[in-house]
XYZ file of C-alpha atoms in Angstrom:
688
model
C 89.900 58.701 151.900
C 90.535 56.166 153.988
C 91.787 52.956 153.210
C 88.893 50.113 153.105
C 89.507 46.883 154.842
C 86.369 45.151 154.050
C 86.524 41.566 152.471
C 85.044 42.672 148.971
C 87.835 45.623 148.881
C 90.893 43.183 149.569
C 89.723 40.241 147.583
C 89.105 42.663 144.446
C 92.974 44.084 145.227
C 94.395 40.475 145.453
C 92.735 39.964 141.970
C 94.097 43.417 140.422
C 97.507 42.878 142.068
C 97.773 39.246 140.428
C 96.506 40.900 137.133
C 98.481 43.509 137.379
C 101.947 41.266 137.995
C 100.950 39.224 134.768
C 100.094 42.145 132.538
C 103.659 43.399 133.455
C 105.262 39.874 132.713
C 103.791 40.155 129.369
C 104.790 43.792 128.957
C 108.241 42.945 129.209
C 108.616 41.292 126.179
C 108.251 44.694 124.707
C 111.405 46.494 126.359
C 113.765 47.637 124.056
C 116.944 48.948 124.881
C 117.830 52.022 125.205
C 114.396 52.441 126.747
C 113.861 51.284 130.705
C 110.140 51.079 129.980
C 107.907 48.573 127.720
C 106.876 50.033 124.268
C 103.165 48.645 125.294
C 102.404 48.927 128.762
C 99.190 46.530 129.421
C 98.866 46.950 133.161
C 97.636 50.645 132.885
C 94.509 49.684 130.869
C 93.959 46.992 133.636
C 93.946 49.419 136.953
C 92.273 52.604 135.320
C 88.867 49.606 134.551
C 89.175 48.331 137.835
C 88.821 51.582 139.533
C 86.074 52.691 137.356
C 84.221 49.321 137.980
C 84.836 49.775 141.661
C 82.884 52.404 144.333
C 85.300 54.835 145.394
C 85.228 53.372 148.939
C 87.433 50.851 147.368
C 89.571 53.136 145.697
C 92.340 53.326 148.774
C 92.679 49.611 148.688
C 93.262 49.119 145.212
C 95.463 52.208 144.755
C 97.272 50.493 148.070
C 97.474 47.312 145.963
C 99.067 49.040 142.590
C 101.658 50.600 144.667
C 102.534 47.366 146.738
C 102.708 45.306 143.719
C 104.686 47.475 141.613
C 107.457 48.218 144.279
C 107.856 44.498 145.364
C 108.292 43.621 141.836
C 110.757 46.395 141.104
C 112.808 45.263 143.982
C 112.503 41.778 143.563
C 114.090 42.672 140.313
C 117.269 44.642 141.806
C 116.206 48.184 141.154
C 116.899 50.559 143.771
C 114.675 51.773 146.590
C 114.505 55.276 144.908
C 113.330 53.737 141.278
C 110.562 51.189 143.144
C 109.232 53.708 145.356
C 109.080 56.232 142.477
C 107.612 54.199 139.289
C 105.042 52.894 141.757
C 104.198 56.511 142.895
C 104.058 57.168 138.900
C 101.421 53.989 138.163
C 99.139 54.637 141.231
C 98.748 58.457 140.671
C 97.960 57.420 137.011
C 95.363 54.969 138.022
C 93.909 57.581 140.367
C 93.896 60.575 138.141
C 92.446 58.860 134.915
C 89.478 57.164 137.094
C 89.004 60.554 139.022
C 88.593 62.340 135.621
C 86.666 59.823 133.989
C 84.383 59.325 136.418
C 83.718 63.236 136.764
C 83.454 63.336 132.547
C 81.880 61.315 130.827
C 80.755 60.220 134.228
C 78.128 57.301 134.664
C 78.946 53.629 133.711
C 81.519 53.253 131.276
C 80.419 50.528 128.735
C 81.044 52.582 125.471
C 77.570 52.908 124.668
C 78.009 56.641 124.433
C 80.299 58.651 121.799
C 81.529 60.725 125.286
C 82.975 57.410 126.755
C 85.052 56.954 123.876
C 86.399 60.278 123.683
C 86.541 60.536 127.554
C 89.131 57.179 127.303
C 91.589 58.692 124.729
C 91.395 62.122 126.241
C 91.208 61.739 129.646
C 92.084 58.100 130.455
C 94.841 58.296 127.759
C 96.007 61.230 127.034
C 95.800 63.320 130.444
C 95.586 60.711 132.876
C 99.197 58.960 131.911
C 100.882 62.308 132.317
C 101.913 61.522 135.882
C 103.420 57.748 135.029
C 105.187 59.141 131.863
C 106.758 62.214 134.151
C 107.505 59.750 137.297
C 108.795 56.879 135.232
C 110.918 59.016 133.001
C 112.610 60.796 136.140
C 113.513 57.651 137.866
C 115.148 56.237 134.522
C 116.873 59.227 133.906
C 118.447 59.575 137.575
C 118.777 55.875 138.873
C 119.230 54.350 135.650
C 120.895 57.315 133.420
C 120.232 55.306 130.277
C 118.782 57.842 127.620
C 117.358 61.838 127.448
C 114.514 62.701 129.621
C 112.093 63.513 127.072
C 112.971 60.568 124.639
C 112.303 58.293 127.710
C 109.269 60.082 128.781
C 107.831 59.928 125.347
C 107.991 56.366 125.096
C 106.213 56.365 128.929
C 103.725 58.114 127.893
C 102.975 56.317 124.520
C 103.376 52.987 126.470
C 100.769 54.020 128.619
C 98.321 55.391 126.425
C 98.354 52.820 124.278
C 97.844 50.191 127.202
C 94.794 52.213 128.117
C 93.436 52.469 124.761
C 93.902 48.518 124.186
C 92.938 47.012 127.185
C 90.584 49.439 129.560
C 87.707 48.409 126.709
C 88.087 45.298 126.710
C 87.949 45.029 130.594
C 85.113 47.361 130.857
C 82.824 45.923 128.262
C 83.037 42.353 129.830
C 83.077 43.489 133.469
C 80.405 42.993 135.346
C 79.222 40.100 132.178
C 75.751 41.223 132.926
C 72.405 39.046 133.793
C 70.835 38.535 130.729
C 72.246 35.389 128.587
C 72.948 35.894 124.799
C 70.878 33.401 122.318
C 72.717 30.497 121.319
C 72.355 32.741 117.532
C 74.378 35.434 118.731
C 76.765 33.528 120.495
C 77.684 31.189 117.247
C 77.557 34.891 115.093
C 80.168 35.799 118.144
C 82.300 33.405 117.645
C 82.316 33.497 114.000
C 83.316 36.879 113.626
C 85.866 36.585 116.008
C 87.556 33.647 114.001
C 87.531 35.183 110.677
C 88.862 38.375 112.380
C 92.038 35.863 113.717
C 92.222 34.347 110.212
C 92.212 37.888 108.765
C 95.056 39.376 111.083
C 97.076 36.178 110.625
C 96.417 36.544 106.577
C 97.180 40.404 106.854
C 100.351 40.593 109.683
C 101.880 37.231 109.408
C 102.189 37.000 105.179
C 105.713 38.088 103.625
C 104.909 40.917 101.289
C 106.494 41.323 98.275
C 110.166 42.580 98.049
C 109.843 46.362 96.983
C 106.114 46.678 97.031
C 105.617 49.522 99.291
C 102.112 50.082 98.015
C 101.160 46.526 99.697
C 103.019 47.611 102.680
C 101.090 50.574 103.285
C 97.855 49.840 102.591
C 97.258 45.586 103.314
C 96.886 46.593 107.135
C 93.670 48.100 106.169
C 92.319 44.823 105.216
C 91.693 44.410 109.280
C 89.163 47.538 109.525
C 86.099 45.332 107.821
C 85.798 42.717 109.933
C 86.576 44.691 113.181
C 83.850 47.374 112.333
C 81.546 44.770 111.283
C 81.645 43.548 114.781
C 81.341 46.524 116.084
C 77.534 46.872 114.221
C 76.894 43.556 115.014
C 77.655 42.949 118.728
C 78.142 46.254 119.886
C 81.177 47.867 121.981
C 81.915 44.441 123.649
C 82.383 42.958 120.019
C 84.565 45.932 119.053
C 86.951 45.662 121.973
C 87.314 41.805 121.738
C 87.640 41.794 117.980
C 90.306 44.791 118.342
C 91.806 42.921 120.883
C 92.165 39.823 118.972
C 93.728 41.637 116.314
C 95.929 43.454 118.230
C 97.249 40.498 119.700
C 97.926 38.727 116.114
C 99.202 42.112 114.780
C 101.674 42.729 118.116
C 103.272 39.277 118.039
C 103.718 38.835 114.209
C 105.399 42.449 114.255
C 107.544 41.252 116.823
C 108.840 38.505 115.120
C 109.564 40.770 111.823
C 106.621 39.785 109.903
C 103.781 41.751 108.289
C 103.537 44.910 106.891
C 105.002 46.586 110.572
C 107.320 44.057 110.957
C 109.197 44.420 107.609
C 110.055 48.045 108.153
C 113.454 48.972 108.007
C 113.422 50.487 111.005
C 114.580 49.048 114.666
C 111.987 46.694 116.356
C 110.975 49.079 119.145
C 109.469 51.195 116.370
C 107.993 48.580 114.685
C 105.890 47.623 117.725
C 105.127 51.574 118.100
C 103.922 51.950 114.749
C 101.684 48.650 114.668
C 100.116 50.019 118.478
C 99.464 53.311 116.976
C 97.461 51.596 113.835
C 95.789 49.299 116.402
C 94.954 52.345 118.623
C 93.329 54.067 115.755
C 91.613 50.819 114.666
C 90.094 50.248 118.554
C 89.038 53.290 118.814
C 87.281 53.443 115.534
C 85.331 50.455 115.869
C 84.386 51.685 119.525
C 83.110 55.236 118.339
C 81.011 53.455 115.669
C 79.474 50.610 118.407
C 78.827 53.658 120.624
C 77.020 55.659 117.587
C 75.172 52.842 116.746
C 74.247 52.135 120.530
C 73.219 55.951 120.943
C 70.726 55.789 117.965
C 69.385 52.237 119.200
C 68.348 53.911 122.428
C 66.803 57.143 120.964
C 64.363 54.464 119.061
C 63.663 52.601 122.168
C 62.734 56.018 123.586
C 60.735 56.857 120.892
C 58.892 53.365 120.528
C 58.406 53.252 124.603
C 57.172 56.546 124.587
C 54.657 55.851 121.424
C 53.447 52.966 123.261
C 53.123 54.614 126.766
C 50.272 57.207 125.046
C 48.684 54.589 123.215
C 48.126 52.921 126.634
C 47.382 56.029 128.238
C 44.985 56.634 125.423
C 42.903 53.247 125.806
C 41.386 53.816 129.316
C 40.671 56.399 131.171
C 41.286 54.187 134.194
C 44.797 55.204 135.748
C 44.389 52.297 138.161
C 44.979 49.897 134.888
C 47.213 52.114 132.780
C 49.734 53.471 134.890
C 50.993 49.944 136.287
C 51.283 49.138 132.424
C 53.633 52.179 132.111
C 55.898 51.256 134.682
C 55.960 47.663 133.070
C 56.879 49.338 129.471
C 59.844 51.497 130.936
C 61.469 48.455 132.575
C 63.867 47.372 131.307
C 63.764 48.899 127.960
C 64.675 52.392 129.112
C 65.311 52.540 132.759
C 66.077 50.002 135.658
C 63.253 50.710 137.605
C 60.278 53.164 137.956
C 57.656 54.076 140.094
C 54.656 56.579 140.149
C 52.977 58.106 143.317
C 49.777 59.898 143.761
C 48.012 62.035 146.277
C 44.783 60.524 147.226
C 41.868 62.912 148.372
C 43.155 62.947 151.880
C 46.224 64.095 150.673
C 48.023 60.919 151.578
C 50.741 60.031 148.898
C 50.961 56.439 147.993
C 52.773 54.348 145.383
C 50.120 53.317 142.677
C 52.557 51.186 140.125
C 56.113 49.960 140.229
C 58.219 48.134 138.357
C 61.872 46.847 139.283
C 61.810 49.084 142.292
C 63.801 47.852 144.829
C 64.109 48.889 148.949
C 67.561 50.231 148.351
C 66.353 52.797 145.229
C 63.450 53.500 147.895
C 66.368 54.216 150.106
C 67.748 56.613 147.454
C 64.623 58.869 147.299
C 65.149 59.992 151.325
C 65.889 63.288 151.486
C 64.148 63.928 148.101
C 60.572 62.364 148.662
C 58.436 63.057 150.028
C 57.068 65.581 149.475
C 56.055 65.989 146.202
C 58.979 68.062 144.038
C 58.026 71.041 142.027
C 60.185 70.562 139.466
C 62.731 67.669 137.912
C 65.186 66.476 140.785
C 68.239 64.164 140.463
C 69.846 61.766 142.398
C 72.990 59.274 142.888
C 74.024 57.092 145.424
C 75.892 53.918 146.114
C 72.587 51.740 144.691
C 72.351 53.729 141.590
C 71.309 57.134 140.218
C 67.684 58.428 138.973
C 65.104 61.267 137.981
C 62.055 62.167 140.049
C 59.676 64.458 137.745
C 56.516 65.754 139.151
C 52.855 64.525 137.656
C 50.745 67.845 137.799
C 47.228 68.289 136.723
C 46.047 72.110 136.398
C 49.151 73.876 137.601
C 49.433 71.376 140.880
C 51.356 68.928 141.851
C 49.315 65.689 142.162
C 52.300 62.942 142.128
C 55.898 62.150 140.784
C 57.395 59.682 138.829
C 60.865 58.342 139.336
C 63.073 56.207 136.963
C 66.289 54.838 138.097
C 69.144 53.302 136.058
C 72.373 51.457 137.655
C 74.872 53.215 139.115
C 75.938 56.351 136.881
C 74.389 55.368 134.193
C 71.864 58.896 133.935
C 72.260 60.814 131.519
C 70.779 64.177 130.031
C 68.512 62.101 127.405
C 67.032 59.674 130.527
C 66.032 62.895 132.097
C 64.328 64.221 129.211
C 62.503 60.563 128.635
C 61.433 61.107 132.236
C 59.777 64.499 131.591
C 57.812 63.300 128.299
C 56.812 60.181 129.932
C 55.549 62.013 133.359
C 53.694 64.920 130.703
C 52.200 62.034 129.066
C 51.133 60.693 132.566
C 49.697 63.890 133.856
C 47.491 64.699 130.605
C 46.138 61.508 131.285
C 45.407 61.872 135.107
C 43.890 65.225 133.653
C 41.584 63.688 130.987
C 40.705 60.892 133.551
C 39.368 63.755 136.391
C 37.418 65.728 133.329
C 36.022 62.560 132.206
C 34.716 61.576 135.864
C 33.558 65.241 135.946
C 31.585 65.009 132.882
C 30.321 61.589 134.113
C 28.846 63.195 137.214
C 27.715 66.234 135.265
C 25.638 63.364 132.876
C 24.523 61.774 136.108
C 23.168 65.023 137.729
C 21.797 65.687 134.230
C 20.125 62.418 134.141
C 18.416 62.477 137.097
C 17.051 66.156 136.934
C 15.719 65.400 133.806
C 14.408 62.332 134.919
C 12.849 63.773 138.365
C 11.562 67.011 136.048
C 10.142 64.652 133.667
C 8.200 62.765 136.580
C 6.933 65.957 137.974
C 5.391 67.356 134.608
C 3.936 64.074 134.111
C 0.723 64.718 136.798
C 0.126 68.072 135.789
C -0.067 67.498 132.319
C -2.451 64.652 132.332
C -4.413 66.539 134.902
C -4.457 69.393 132.155
C -5.045 67.098 129.260
C -8.213 65.393 131.108
C -9.177 69.006 131.910
C -9.370 70.263 128.529
C -11.016 66.919 126.907
C -13.774 67.573 129.685
C -14.086 71.350 128.738
C -14.494 70.534 124.728
C -17.005 67.515 125.361
C -19.395 70.287 127.214
C -18.544 72.552 124.828
C -19.781 70.064 122.168
C -23.110 69.075 124.543
C -24.368 72.438 124.018
C -25.976 74.525 121.827
C -24.383 77.300 120.279
C -20.904 75.861 119.986
C -18.655 78.703 119.235
C -16.056 77.148 117.326
C -13.355 79.804 117.873
C -12.965 78.309 121.346
C -13.354 75.058 120.327
C -10.391 75.101 117.782
C -8.416 76.992 120.686
C -8.959 74.038 122.691
C -7.851 71.772 119.847
C -4.807 73.645 119.910
C -4.331 73.205 123.281
C -4.835 69.414 123.501
C -2.777 69.288 120.895
C 0.072 71.010 122.027
C -0.459 69.042 125.452
C -0.340 65.734 123.377
C 2.738 67.076 121.696
C 4.476 67.686 125.321
C 3.434 64.722 126.638
C 5.050 62.740 123.922
C 8.493 65.047 124.320
C 8.323 63.989 128.432
C 7.917 60.388 127.569
C 10.853 60.489 125.308
C 12.595 61.572 128.040
C 12.032 58.879 130.222
C 12.499 56.250 127.880
C 15.523 57.763 127.417
C 16.463 56.885 131.064
C 14.963 53.712 130.862
C 16.596 52.370 127.782
C 20.119 53.637 129.531
C 19.559 51.325 132.676
C 18.262 48.523 130.958
C 14.516 48.596 132.395
C 12.666 48.528 128.771
C 10.863 45.055 128.702
C 8.952 44.565 125.567
C 5.013 43.527 125.788
C 4.896 41.409 122.541
C 1.975 40.021 120.812
C 0.587 39.597 117.762
C 0.223 42.962 115.732
C -1.242 43.874 112.519
C 1.421 46.201 111.049
C -0.712 47.050 108.008
C -3.748 48.102 110.440
C -1.611 49.599 112.633
C 0.300 52.118 109.758
C -3.371 53.033 108.661
C -4.397 53.992 111.853
C -1.194 56.105 112.105
C -1.760 57.457 108.659
C -4.896 58.900 109.674
C -3.787 60.220 113.370
C -0.948 62.255 111.276
C -3.681 63.458 108.287
C -4.449 66.667 110.111
C -0.683 67.035 111.107
C -0.033 66.617 107.434
C -2.970 69.376 106.253
C -2.043 72.327 108.494
C 2.375 71.701 107.555
C 1.033 71.414 103.749
C 2.073 67.756 102.664
C 0.494 64.904 101.751
C 0.769 61.705 103.431
C 0.444 58.756 100.729
C 0.375 54.761 101.798
C 1.771 51.981 99.505
C 1.724 48.370 100.403
C 2.619 45.200 98.699
C 1.068 41.851 99.474
C -1.445 40.719 101.964
C -2.115 41.547 105.755
C 1.341 42.002 107.738
C 1.771 40.789 111.082
C 4.409 40.401 113.514
C 5.054 39.386 117.367
C 5.663 42.735 118.694
C 5.285 45.201 121.025
C 2.147 47.114 120.063
C 3.090 50.593 122.274
C 6.947 50.603 121.185
C 6.037 50.035 117.115
C 3.551 52.670 117.437
C 5.930 55.354 119.377
C 8.681 54.379 116.628
C 6.279 54.779 113.302
C 5.091 57.906 115.222
C 8.162 59.380 115.555
C 9.539 58.755 111.627
C 5.977 60.083 110.524
C 6.385 63.341 113.127
C 10.003 63.895 111.602
C 8.670 63.398 107.584
C 6.173 66.091 108.438
C 8.639 68.366 110.285
C 11.476 68.407 108.294
C 9.565 67.645 104.945
C 7.093 70.259 104.899
C 4.651 71.338 101.979
C 5.820 68.375 99.921
C 4.580 64.534 100.180
C 5.258 62.068 102.490
C 5.302 58.221 101.297
C 4.793 55.244 103.469
C 5.863 52.049 102.158
C 4.799 48.617 103.979
C 6.131 45.108 102.883
C 6.837 42.088 103.933
C 10.485 40.973 102.613
C 11.014 36.754 103.546
C 10.863 37.338 107.489
C 11.213 40.622 107.691
C 8.371 43.611 107.784
C 10.046 46.785 105.914
C 8.572 50.047 106.719
C 9.844 53.070 104.469
C 9.087 56.447 105.283
C 10.596 58.932 102.650
C 10.390 62.840 102.642
C 11.309 64.938 100.046
C 12.563 67.826 102.589
C 15.979 69.270 103.599
C 17.905 65.955 103.566
C 20.448 65.062 105.854
C 24.719 65.638 105.561
C 26.369 62.556 105.276
C 28.623 63.416 108.501
C 25.356 63.700 110.316
C 23.550 60.425 109.077
C 24.967 58.192 112.244
C 25.194 60.912 114.586
C 21.289 61.475 114.358
C 20.895 58.714 116.106
C 22.509 59.443 119.554
C 20.629 61.259 122.224
C 20.224 64.813 121.953
C 22.265 64.919 118.630
C 20.677 67.002 116.044
C 21.673 67.469 112.242
C 20.434 70.807 111.760
C 19.901 73.762 114.715
C 17.544 73.859 117.226
C 16.461 77.433 116.765
C 15.295 76.254 113.138
C 13.640 73.316 114.288
C 12.423 72.265 117.523
C 12.724 69.256 119.589
C 15.285 67.545 122.265
C 16.720 64.975 119.432
C 15.335 61.804 121.348
C 13.208 60.482 118.612
C 15.581 58.780 116.466
C 17.323 57.577 119.507
C 14.436 55.651 120.745
C 13.190 54.326 117.502
C 16.712 53.034 117.043
C 16.797 51.074 120.672
C 12.798 49.997 119.858
C 14.249 48.481 116.659
C 17.188 47.295 118.211
C 15.248 45.752 120.746
C 12.692 43.775 118.639
C 16.048 42.124 116.663
C 15.514 44.663 113.965
C 17.333 47.267 112.543
C 16.502 51.005 110.926
C 18.752 52.824 108.356
C 18.496 56.041 106.670
C 19.731 57.321 103.181
C 19.401 60.739 101.879
C 20.672 63.167 99.561
C 21.246 66.525 101.132
C 18.495 69.001 99.578
C 16.324 66.548 98.406
C 14.900 64.422 101.383
C 15.440 61.300 103.190
C 14.311 57.649 103.582
C 14.129 55.833 106.618
C 13.758 52.261 106.412
C 12.294 50.345 109.878
C 12.720 46.437 109.248
C 11.438 44.248 112.288
C 10.567 40.366 112.295
C 7.808 38.864 111.642
C 8.174 35.520 113.649
C 8.689 35.052 117.548
C 12.236 34.925 118.506
C 13.501 35.884 115.290
C 16.767 37.657 115.266
C 16.976 40.187 112.332
C 20.214 40.272 110.587
C 21.167 43.705 108.712
C 19.539 44.171 105.317
C 21.849 44.866 102.345
C 22.426 48.744 102.028
C 22.522 48.261 98.227
C 18.917 47.241 98.358
C 17.112 50.059 100.174
C 15.305 52.412 98.539
C 16.610 55.828 98.153
C 15.534 59.337 98.452
C 11.930 59.797 96.521
C 11.786 56.086 95.473
């Protein structure tokens, strides 16, 4: 590592040197002979936090500042050069080793939002990281001062550095940097109240005099400090846990040093009293930080699940990825990522960014060397500007795009990678569904065009055929000695021709309705006469099917401002269906006027309609029965409903499976009158 001489590095080095010296002065109050080192070495936590919050390029400058200020400070106190250099080297190595170990594991931006941050601080930063300072500190004390045995001095140095790391580093790491978000006034007030209560409880527990000889009170009273500190961890997170622990520690250590409270009244030396209270406070701080980390992990997991559910809902709302993918990136930032971007490959093979949120040029630069081309598997990157995950988007096994989720520097974990893969999987499914929908729409458009063209092409030969059959039948009737057999066959041909013409007209009408090209040609229509005419026209069909048509009218003549041709088409579809599906049974037709509505009820006693199909039968090309059992295209009821709605009317059906069905067609009987749906309870039932 080369020494960084940048302005930012030197400014931070000066700040570290001043903080180091200030905390060293405070720690000097905890030096108790015959030991040379303080029982609580506060600079240990400060220097570790500074390195963890600084880029590696600044580490040489910061370590040089620690070494220089320690040497100068010891020389100013009259220490030998050898001792000053040894202790300075110990402090410098301790800081570097602890920071290097914690950068490697647990890694990331240490804010104690993960349990591994707490365990990393305890074992790597405090237990292992302080070994160089403890060893060199004890070695220097025994060589140049000759105060105590090496191992006793080593233990004091190790404990003092470890306790200073545990008590100070969390406070600095959770408050620096302070963050861009400002806490709401209610949360700030809650913080002040909790910290005030913690201070009051600390004074109450550690400043009071315990009753003489009351060992039970002396041993159990310190645990009264736990509830409020744990409450701060639960309510305010790691920052609240570190702050509450610091407040409680300041009160407890000072009171113990003055000989008050449960630890201050122990019948041991002052150094052992202070050491005992520090161990207790370290346990309290680590417990609070662990609780805060567990709660933070739980909240992040809940947030991730909520975001995933919302992403799925957004992608399911629409097949238009141009609108849904930008919404997905806005959901990810800032809830689960600091930045997110999605790229897709267009038809020409060009990869372009189609959605982004919180995506800065620095994050874009961090992907250089990784993307493009499109990744074939999940990749992760980490740089000076942050870290992130790049996940491929696949459709039918082919890479069609990529999703990138970026975090702040060093904040990426395995959980963020799994989350990014889940989001990418949902986006891939949405893209595949969108492509399938486009293909289906294209296929439907081709089908509609084909049907429309085929129907138009069939109309001309059908019209010619109908004219020739009619002419031939007329010629045979005019001649003497007509062969009835030939005439019946021609009538059958004409009937099937009319049926085929009706099917072709229905197909054309479907295209007309879907394009919105239907225009009603209204006139005053005698519905009573129209229904009677249709009953007469279908009487021959009823005889052939073994059914009986029966008409019932109530009141006088029913007239309406309607399109006669379309109403006739709708009624014909209902009668044809009744005779087809109710063959061999009576078919009742009831005509009445209810207020300003004309009501036509066609009831058969045939096979009936299953409950799950009563709405589906009004969809084009949908049927309630197999086409192998009953012919037809499944268009009649769809056209009937569209004709009724175009007039401002409605059609409804009631049925009992196996006992027939009743179709109720209602139309307005005044010009411009839009019919409101009739109450289903007032409709006649099957067999009525």
